Coordinates of C-alpha atoms in Angstrom, one line a residue:
X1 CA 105.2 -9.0 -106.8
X2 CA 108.8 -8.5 -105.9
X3 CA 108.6 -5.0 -107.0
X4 CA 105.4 -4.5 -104.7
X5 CA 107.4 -5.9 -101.9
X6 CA 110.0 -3.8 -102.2
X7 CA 108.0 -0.5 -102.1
X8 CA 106.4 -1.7 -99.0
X9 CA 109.5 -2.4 -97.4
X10 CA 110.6 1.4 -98.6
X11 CA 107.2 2.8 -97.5
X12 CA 107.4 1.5 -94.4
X13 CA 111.2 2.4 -93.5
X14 CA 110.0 6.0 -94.6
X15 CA 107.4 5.8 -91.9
X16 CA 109.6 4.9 -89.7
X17 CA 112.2 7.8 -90.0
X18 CA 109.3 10.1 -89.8
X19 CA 108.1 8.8 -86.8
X20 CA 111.7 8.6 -85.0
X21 CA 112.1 12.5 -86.1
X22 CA 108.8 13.8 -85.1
X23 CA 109.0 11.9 -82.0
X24 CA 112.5 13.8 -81.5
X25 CA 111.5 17.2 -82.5
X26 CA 108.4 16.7 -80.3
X27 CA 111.3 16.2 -77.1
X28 CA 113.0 19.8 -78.4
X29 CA 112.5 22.1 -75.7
X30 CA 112.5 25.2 -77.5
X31 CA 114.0 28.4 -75.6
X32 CA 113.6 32.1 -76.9
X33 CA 116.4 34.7 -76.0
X34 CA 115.6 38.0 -76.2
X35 CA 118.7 40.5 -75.2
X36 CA 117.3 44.0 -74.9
X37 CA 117.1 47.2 -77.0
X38 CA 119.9 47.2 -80.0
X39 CA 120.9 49.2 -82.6
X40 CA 119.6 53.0 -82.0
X41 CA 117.7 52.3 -79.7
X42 CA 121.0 52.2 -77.1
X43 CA 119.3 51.0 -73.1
X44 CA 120.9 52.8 -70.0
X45 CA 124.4 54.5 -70.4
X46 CA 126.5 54.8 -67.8
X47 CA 130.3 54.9 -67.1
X48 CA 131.1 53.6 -71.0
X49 CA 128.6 50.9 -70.4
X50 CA 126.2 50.5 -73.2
X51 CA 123.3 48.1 -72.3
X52 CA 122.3 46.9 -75.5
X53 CA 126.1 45.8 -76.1
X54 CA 125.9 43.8 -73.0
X55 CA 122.9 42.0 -72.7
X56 CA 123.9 41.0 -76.4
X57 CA 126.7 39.4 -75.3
X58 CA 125.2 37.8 -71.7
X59 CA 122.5 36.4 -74.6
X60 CA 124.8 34.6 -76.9
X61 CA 126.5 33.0 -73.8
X62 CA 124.0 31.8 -72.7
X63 CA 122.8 30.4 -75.7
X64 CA 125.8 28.8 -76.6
X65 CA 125.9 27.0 -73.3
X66 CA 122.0 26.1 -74.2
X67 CA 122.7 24.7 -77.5
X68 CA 125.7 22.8 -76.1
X69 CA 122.9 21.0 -73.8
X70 CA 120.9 17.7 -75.3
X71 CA 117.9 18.2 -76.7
X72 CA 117.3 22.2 -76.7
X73 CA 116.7 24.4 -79.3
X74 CA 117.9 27.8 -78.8
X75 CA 116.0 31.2 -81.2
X76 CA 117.2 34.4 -81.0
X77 CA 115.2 37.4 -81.3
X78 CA 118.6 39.4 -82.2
X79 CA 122.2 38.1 -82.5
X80 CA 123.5 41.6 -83.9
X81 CA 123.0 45.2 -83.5
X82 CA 119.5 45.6 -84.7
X83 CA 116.4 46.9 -83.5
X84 CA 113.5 44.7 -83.6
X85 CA 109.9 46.0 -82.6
X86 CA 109.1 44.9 -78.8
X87 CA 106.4 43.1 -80.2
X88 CA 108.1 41.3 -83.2
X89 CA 110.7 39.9 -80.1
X90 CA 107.3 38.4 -78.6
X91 CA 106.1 37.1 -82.2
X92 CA 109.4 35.5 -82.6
X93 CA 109.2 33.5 -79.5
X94 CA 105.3 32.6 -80.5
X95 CA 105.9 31.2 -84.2
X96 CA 109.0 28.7 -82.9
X97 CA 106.4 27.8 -80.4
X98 CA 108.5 28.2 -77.8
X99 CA 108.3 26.7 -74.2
X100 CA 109.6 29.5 -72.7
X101 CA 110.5 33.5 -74.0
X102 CA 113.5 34.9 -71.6
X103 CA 114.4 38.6 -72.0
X104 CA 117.6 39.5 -71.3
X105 CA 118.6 43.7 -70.0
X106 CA 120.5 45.8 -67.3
X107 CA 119.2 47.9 -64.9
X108 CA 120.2 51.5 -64.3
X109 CA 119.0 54.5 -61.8
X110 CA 120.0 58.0 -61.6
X111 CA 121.4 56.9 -57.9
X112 CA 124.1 55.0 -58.5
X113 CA 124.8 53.2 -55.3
X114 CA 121.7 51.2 -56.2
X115 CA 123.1 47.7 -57.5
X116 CA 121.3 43.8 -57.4
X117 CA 119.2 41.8 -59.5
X118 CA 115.8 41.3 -60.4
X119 CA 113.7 39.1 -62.5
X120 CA 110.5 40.2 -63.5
X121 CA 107.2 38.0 -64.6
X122 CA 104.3 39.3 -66.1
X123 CA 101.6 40.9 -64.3
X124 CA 99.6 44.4 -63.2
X125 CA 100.8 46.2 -60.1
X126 CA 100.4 49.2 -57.6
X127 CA 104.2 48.9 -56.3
X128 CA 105.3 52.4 -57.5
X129 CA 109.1 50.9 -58.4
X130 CA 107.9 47.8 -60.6
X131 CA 105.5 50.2 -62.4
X132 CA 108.4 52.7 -63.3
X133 CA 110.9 49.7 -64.3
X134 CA 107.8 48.6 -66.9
X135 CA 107.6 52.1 -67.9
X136 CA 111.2 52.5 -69.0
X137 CA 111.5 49.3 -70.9
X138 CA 107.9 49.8 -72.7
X139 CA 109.2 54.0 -73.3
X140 CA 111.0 51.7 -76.1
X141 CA 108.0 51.3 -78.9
X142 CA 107.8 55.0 -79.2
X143 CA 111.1 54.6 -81.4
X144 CA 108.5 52.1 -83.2
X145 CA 106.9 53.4 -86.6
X146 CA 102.6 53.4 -85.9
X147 CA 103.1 52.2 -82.0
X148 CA 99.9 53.4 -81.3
X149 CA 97.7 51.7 -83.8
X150 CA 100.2 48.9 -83.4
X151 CA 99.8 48.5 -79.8
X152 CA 96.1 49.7 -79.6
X153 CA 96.3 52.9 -78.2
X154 CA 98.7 51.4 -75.1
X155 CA 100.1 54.0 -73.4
X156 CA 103.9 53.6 -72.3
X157 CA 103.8 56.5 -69.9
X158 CA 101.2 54.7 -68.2
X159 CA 101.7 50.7 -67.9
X160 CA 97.9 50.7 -65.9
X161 CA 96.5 51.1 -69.2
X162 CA 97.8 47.1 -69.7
X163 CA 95.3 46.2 -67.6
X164 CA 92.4 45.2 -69.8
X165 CA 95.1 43.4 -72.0
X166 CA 96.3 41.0 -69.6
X167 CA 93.7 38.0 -70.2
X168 CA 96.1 35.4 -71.1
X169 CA 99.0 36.0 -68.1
X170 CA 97.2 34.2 -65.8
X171 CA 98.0 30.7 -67.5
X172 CA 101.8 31.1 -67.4
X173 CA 102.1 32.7 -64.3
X174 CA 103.0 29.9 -62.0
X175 CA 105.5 28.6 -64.5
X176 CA 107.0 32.1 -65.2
X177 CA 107.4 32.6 -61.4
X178 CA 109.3 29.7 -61.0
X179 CA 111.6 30.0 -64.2
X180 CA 112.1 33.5 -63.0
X181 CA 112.6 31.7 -59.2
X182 CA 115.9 29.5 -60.4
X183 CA 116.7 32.4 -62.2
X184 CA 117.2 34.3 -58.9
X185 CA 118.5 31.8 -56.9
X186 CA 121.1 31.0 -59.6
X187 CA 122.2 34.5 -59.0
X188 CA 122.2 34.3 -55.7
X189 CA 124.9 31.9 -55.9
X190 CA 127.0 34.4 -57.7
X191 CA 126.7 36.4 -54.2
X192 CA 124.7 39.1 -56.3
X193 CA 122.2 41.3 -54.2
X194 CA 118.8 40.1 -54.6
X195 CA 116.4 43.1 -54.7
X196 CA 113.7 42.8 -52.7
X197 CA 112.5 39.0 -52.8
X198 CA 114.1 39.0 -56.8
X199 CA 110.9 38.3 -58.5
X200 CA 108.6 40.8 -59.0
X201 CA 105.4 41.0 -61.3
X202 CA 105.1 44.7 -63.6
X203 CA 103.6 45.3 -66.7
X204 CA 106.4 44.4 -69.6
X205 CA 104.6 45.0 -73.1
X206 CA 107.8 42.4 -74.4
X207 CA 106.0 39.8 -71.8
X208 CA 102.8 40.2 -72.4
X209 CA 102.9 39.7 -76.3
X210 CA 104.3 36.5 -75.3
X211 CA 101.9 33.3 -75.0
X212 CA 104.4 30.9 -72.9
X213 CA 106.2 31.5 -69.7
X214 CA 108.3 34.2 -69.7
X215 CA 111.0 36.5 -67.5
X216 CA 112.2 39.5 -67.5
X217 CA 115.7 39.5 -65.9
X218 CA 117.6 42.6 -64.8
X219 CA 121.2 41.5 -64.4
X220 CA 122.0 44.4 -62.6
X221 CA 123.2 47.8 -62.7
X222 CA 125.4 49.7 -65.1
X223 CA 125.2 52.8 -63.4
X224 CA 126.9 51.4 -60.5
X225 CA 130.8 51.5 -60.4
X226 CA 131.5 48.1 -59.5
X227 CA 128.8 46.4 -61.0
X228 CA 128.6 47.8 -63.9
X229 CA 132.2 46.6 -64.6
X230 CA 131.3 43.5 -64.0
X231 CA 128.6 43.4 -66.1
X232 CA 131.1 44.8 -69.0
X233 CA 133.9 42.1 -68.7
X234 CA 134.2 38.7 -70.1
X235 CA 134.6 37.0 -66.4
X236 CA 131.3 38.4 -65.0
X237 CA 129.3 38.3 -68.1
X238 CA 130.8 34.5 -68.4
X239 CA 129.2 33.8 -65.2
X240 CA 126.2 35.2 -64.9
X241 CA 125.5 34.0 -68.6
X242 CA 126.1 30.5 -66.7
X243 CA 123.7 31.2 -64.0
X244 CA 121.0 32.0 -66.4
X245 CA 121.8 29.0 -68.9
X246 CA 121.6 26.6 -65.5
X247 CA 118.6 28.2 -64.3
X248 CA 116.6 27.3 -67.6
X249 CA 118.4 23.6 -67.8
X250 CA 116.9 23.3 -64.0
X251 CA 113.8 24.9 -65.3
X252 CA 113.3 22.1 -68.2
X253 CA 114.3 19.4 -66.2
X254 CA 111.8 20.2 -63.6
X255 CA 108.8 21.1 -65.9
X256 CA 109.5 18.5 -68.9
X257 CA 110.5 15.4 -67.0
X258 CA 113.5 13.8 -65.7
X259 CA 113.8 9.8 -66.9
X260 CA 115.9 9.1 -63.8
X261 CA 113.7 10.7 -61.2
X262 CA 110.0 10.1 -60.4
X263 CA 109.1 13.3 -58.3
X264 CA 111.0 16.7 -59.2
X265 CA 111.8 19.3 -56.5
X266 CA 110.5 23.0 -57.9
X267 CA 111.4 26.2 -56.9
X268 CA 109.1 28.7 -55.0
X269 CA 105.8 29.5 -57.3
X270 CA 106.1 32.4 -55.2
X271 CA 108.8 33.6 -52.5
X272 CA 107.6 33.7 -48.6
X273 CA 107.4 36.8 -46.8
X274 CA 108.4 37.1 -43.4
X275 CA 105.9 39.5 -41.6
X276 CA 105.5 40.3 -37.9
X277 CA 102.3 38.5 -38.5
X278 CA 100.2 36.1 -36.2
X279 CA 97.2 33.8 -37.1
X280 CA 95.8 33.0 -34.0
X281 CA 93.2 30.6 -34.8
X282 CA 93.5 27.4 -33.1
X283 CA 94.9 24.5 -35.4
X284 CA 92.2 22.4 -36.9
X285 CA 92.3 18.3 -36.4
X286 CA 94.2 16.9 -39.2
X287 CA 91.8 16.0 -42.4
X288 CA 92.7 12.9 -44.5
X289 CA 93.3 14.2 -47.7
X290 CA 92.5 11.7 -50.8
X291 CA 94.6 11.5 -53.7
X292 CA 92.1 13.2 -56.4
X293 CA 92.6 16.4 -56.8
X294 CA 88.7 17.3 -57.3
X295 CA 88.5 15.4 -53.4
X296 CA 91.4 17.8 -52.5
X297 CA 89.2 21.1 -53.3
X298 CA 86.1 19.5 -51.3
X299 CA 88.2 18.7 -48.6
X300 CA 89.8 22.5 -48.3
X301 CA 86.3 24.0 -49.0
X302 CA 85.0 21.7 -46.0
X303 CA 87.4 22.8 -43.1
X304 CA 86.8 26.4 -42.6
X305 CA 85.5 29.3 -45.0
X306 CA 87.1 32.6 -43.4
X307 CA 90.4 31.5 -42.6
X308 CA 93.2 30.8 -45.1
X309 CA 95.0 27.0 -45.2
X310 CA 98.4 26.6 -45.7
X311 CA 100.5 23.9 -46.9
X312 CA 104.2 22.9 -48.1
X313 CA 104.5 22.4 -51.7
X314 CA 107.5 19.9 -51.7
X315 CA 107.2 19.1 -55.4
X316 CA 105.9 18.5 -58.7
X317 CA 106.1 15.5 -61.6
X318 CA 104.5 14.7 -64.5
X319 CA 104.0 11.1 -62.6
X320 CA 101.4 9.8 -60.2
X321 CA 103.2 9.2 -57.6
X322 CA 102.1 6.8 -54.4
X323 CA 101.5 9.1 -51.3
X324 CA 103.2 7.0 -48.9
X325 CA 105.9 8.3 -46.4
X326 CA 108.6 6.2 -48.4
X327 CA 108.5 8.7 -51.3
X328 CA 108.7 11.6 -49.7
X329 CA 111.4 11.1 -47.5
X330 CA 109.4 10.0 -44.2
X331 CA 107.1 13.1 -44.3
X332 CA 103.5 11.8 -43.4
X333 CA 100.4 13.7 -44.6
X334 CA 101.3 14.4 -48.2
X335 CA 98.2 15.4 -50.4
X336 CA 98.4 16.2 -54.1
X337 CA 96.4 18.2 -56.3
X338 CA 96.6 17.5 -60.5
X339 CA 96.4 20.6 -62.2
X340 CA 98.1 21.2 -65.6
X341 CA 99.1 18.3 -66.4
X342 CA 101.4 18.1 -63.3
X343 CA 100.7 16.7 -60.1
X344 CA 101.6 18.8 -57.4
X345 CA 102.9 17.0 -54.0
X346 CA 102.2 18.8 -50.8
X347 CA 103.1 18.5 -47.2
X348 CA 100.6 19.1 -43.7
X349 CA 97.6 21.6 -43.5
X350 CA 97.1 24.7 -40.8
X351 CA 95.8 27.5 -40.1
X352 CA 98.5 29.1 -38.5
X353 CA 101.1 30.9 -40.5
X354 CA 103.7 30.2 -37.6
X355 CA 102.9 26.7 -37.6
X356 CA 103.0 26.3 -41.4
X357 CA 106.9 28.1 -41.5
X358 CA 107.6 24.7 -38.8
X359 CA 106.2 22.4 -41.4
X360 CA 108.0 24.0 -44.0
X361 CA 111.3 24.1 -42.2
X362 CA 110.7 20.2 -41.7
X363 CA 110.7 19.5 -45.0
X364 CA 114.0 21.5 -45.8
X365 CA 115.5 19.4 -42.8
X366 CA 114.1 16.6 -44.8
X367 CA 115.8 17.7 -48.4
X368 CA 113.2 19.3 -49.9
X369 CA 115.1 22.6 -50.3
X370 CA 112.9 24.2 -52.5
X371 CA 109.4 23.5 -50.6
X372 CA 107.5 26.9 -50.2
X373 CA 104.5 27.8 -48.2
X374 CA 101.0 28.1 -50.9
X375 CA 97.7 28.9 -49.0
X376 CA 94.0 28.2 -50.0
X377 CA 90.5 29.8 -49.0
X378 CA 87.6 28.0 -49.6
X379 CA 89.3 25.2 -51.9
X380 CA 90.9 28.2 -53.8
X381 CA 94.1 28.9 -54.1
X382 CA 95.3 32.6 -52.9
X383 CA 98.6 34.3 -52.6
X384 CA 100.7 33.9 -48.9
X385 CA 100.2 37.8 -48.9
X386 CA 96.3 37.9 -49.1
X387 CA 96.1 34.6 -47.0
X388 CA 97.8 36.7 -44.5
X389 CA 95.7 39.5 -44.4
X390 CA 92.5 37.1 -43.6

């Protein structure tokens, strides 16, 4: 009987170390660097500036900063001068289960007084630029033994060809566009040039082999004088390593909870583009919106079904959150919508694009620094672009 009693007790403090250290492996948040090209395969050349050399080292940085930080888990897809197959790098990132995959290169052009970032997410499109970026990082798997039985029959001259392989981008999309959003803005605050809105969508055979959110980030370019020699010396590889590192921190935090915070300020899903463009269809009367988010989509397919509604994202949290003016800093007419296991928080409703950059200027003048404009056309969500073009 004693003996019994003593294997229970044994039993049961076994159960409870396995519980504590699955419940603390299940709070990980896993991160997958990936620094670009290595070994033979040597990136963009310029001035004595080899790219693989220096996204290498912008990659451990960062990931020593990362595993400095509670509760992450950094993988890398390289940590010495190798080549690994573009879509091994992916693989790597999908058998740690990784929450997010972040690719790590410079950027180069034959005319060198080009210089700025860029952070690309996955995705197909016609912008002639993104498409030739894709094509010279995906030129890569031609140094690959098989490529073309290995990436069935994908041609790297011609990213288009992606198209019918792009089923699963859609899910991480949002996610990647605002990992790749702090990523930018991180930058920003370096004083770095931000090339044309920073994040861009092309056709990254690296991204799209990779089922999580994932980025793409051009640090800048080594065929330009003075950048590149920032990019090749401990002080600027130092801080833009940090820029990253507190870009995916900010990222986590957001995305994964915060236990001293009930609603989370995000980044831009997507960034607003100013156009000399007018909606001028009359406001409608405000419209009660209801907390459930199925009663949200009813509500935006019941107000008008040509024109496109837009509306200030102010946040997003894992937590239900009252929609009284008390929690959103005396903004009135906050609606939500629950999708992905996050609620969404947003601010007013219009019609008019000039009306909707007031409301979202408010809520900056309120604190919400990172609220961004979304639109919606018949309960469906659309880019600002196309909701422009209505």
């Amino acid at each position: 009987m004693h003996i019994s009693y003593k294997i229970k007790i044994r039993f049961t403090l076994l159960l409870i170390i396995v519980s504590f250290t699955t419940y603390s492996q299940s709070n990980i948040f896993k991160v997958t660097l990936d620094a670009g090209h290595g070994a033979h395969d040597f990136g963009a050349v310029y001035n004595g500036h080899v790219e693989k050399n220096i996204a290498l080292a912008v990659v451990l940085k960062v990931g020593k900063i990362l595993e400095d930080t509670p509760k992450m888990d950094v993988i890398y897809t390289r940590k010495t001068d190798v080549f690994i197959d573009l879509v091994e790098r992916a693989n790597i990132a999908n058998r740690a289960d990784a929450n997010i995959f972040v690719s790590i290169h410079c950027n180069a052009n034959r005319n060198t007084e080009g210089y700025g970032t860029e952070t690309y997410v996955m995705g197909m499109t016609k912008v002639a630029s993104n498409l030739e970026a894709a094509k010279k990082e995906n030129s890569v798997i031609t140094l690959e033994k098989d490529y073309k039985q290995k990436y069935e029959g994908f041609d790297p001259n011609s990213p288009e060809t992606m198209i019918g392989m792009t089923l699963m981008q859609e899910e991480y999309l949002d996610n990647s566009i605002s990992l790749a959003s702090k990523v930018e803005d991180a930058f920003e605050g370096l004083g770095k040039k931000i090339r044309g809105g920073g994040v861009k969508q092309a056709p990254y055979m690296v991204l799209h082999k990779a089922y999580m959110p994932r980025v793409l980030i051009e640090m800048g370019f080594i065929s330009n004088f003075t950048e590149g020699n920032i990019l090749d010396s401990e002080e600027g590889q130092n801080d833009i390593a940090k820029a990253i590192a507190d870009a995916i921190i900010s990222y986590k935090r957001d995305y994964y909870g915060n236990e001293e915070t009930e609603v989370i300020d995000v980044l831009p899903s997507q960034k607003i583009i100013e156009k000399p463009i007018k909606d001028t269809s009359s406001s409608p009367s405000k419209t009660k919106v209801d907390f459930n988010s199925s009663e949200l989509k009813k509500t935006l397919k019941s107000t008008d079904n040509s024109s496109a509604l837009f509306k200030v994202q102010l946040s997003a949290s894992v937590k239900k959150v009252e929609l009284a003016p008390r929690n959103f800093k005396g903004l009135k007419n906050i609606s939500v919508d629950y999708d992905n296991k996050v609620y969404k928080y947003m601010y007013g409703e219009t019609f008019d694009y000039d009306e909707a950059k007031k409301q979202l200027q408010e809520a900056k003048d309120k604190g919400y620094n990172s609220a961004f404009l979304i639109a919606f056309k018949n309960g469906e969500k659309i880019s600002i672009e196309e909701a422009l073009k209505q």
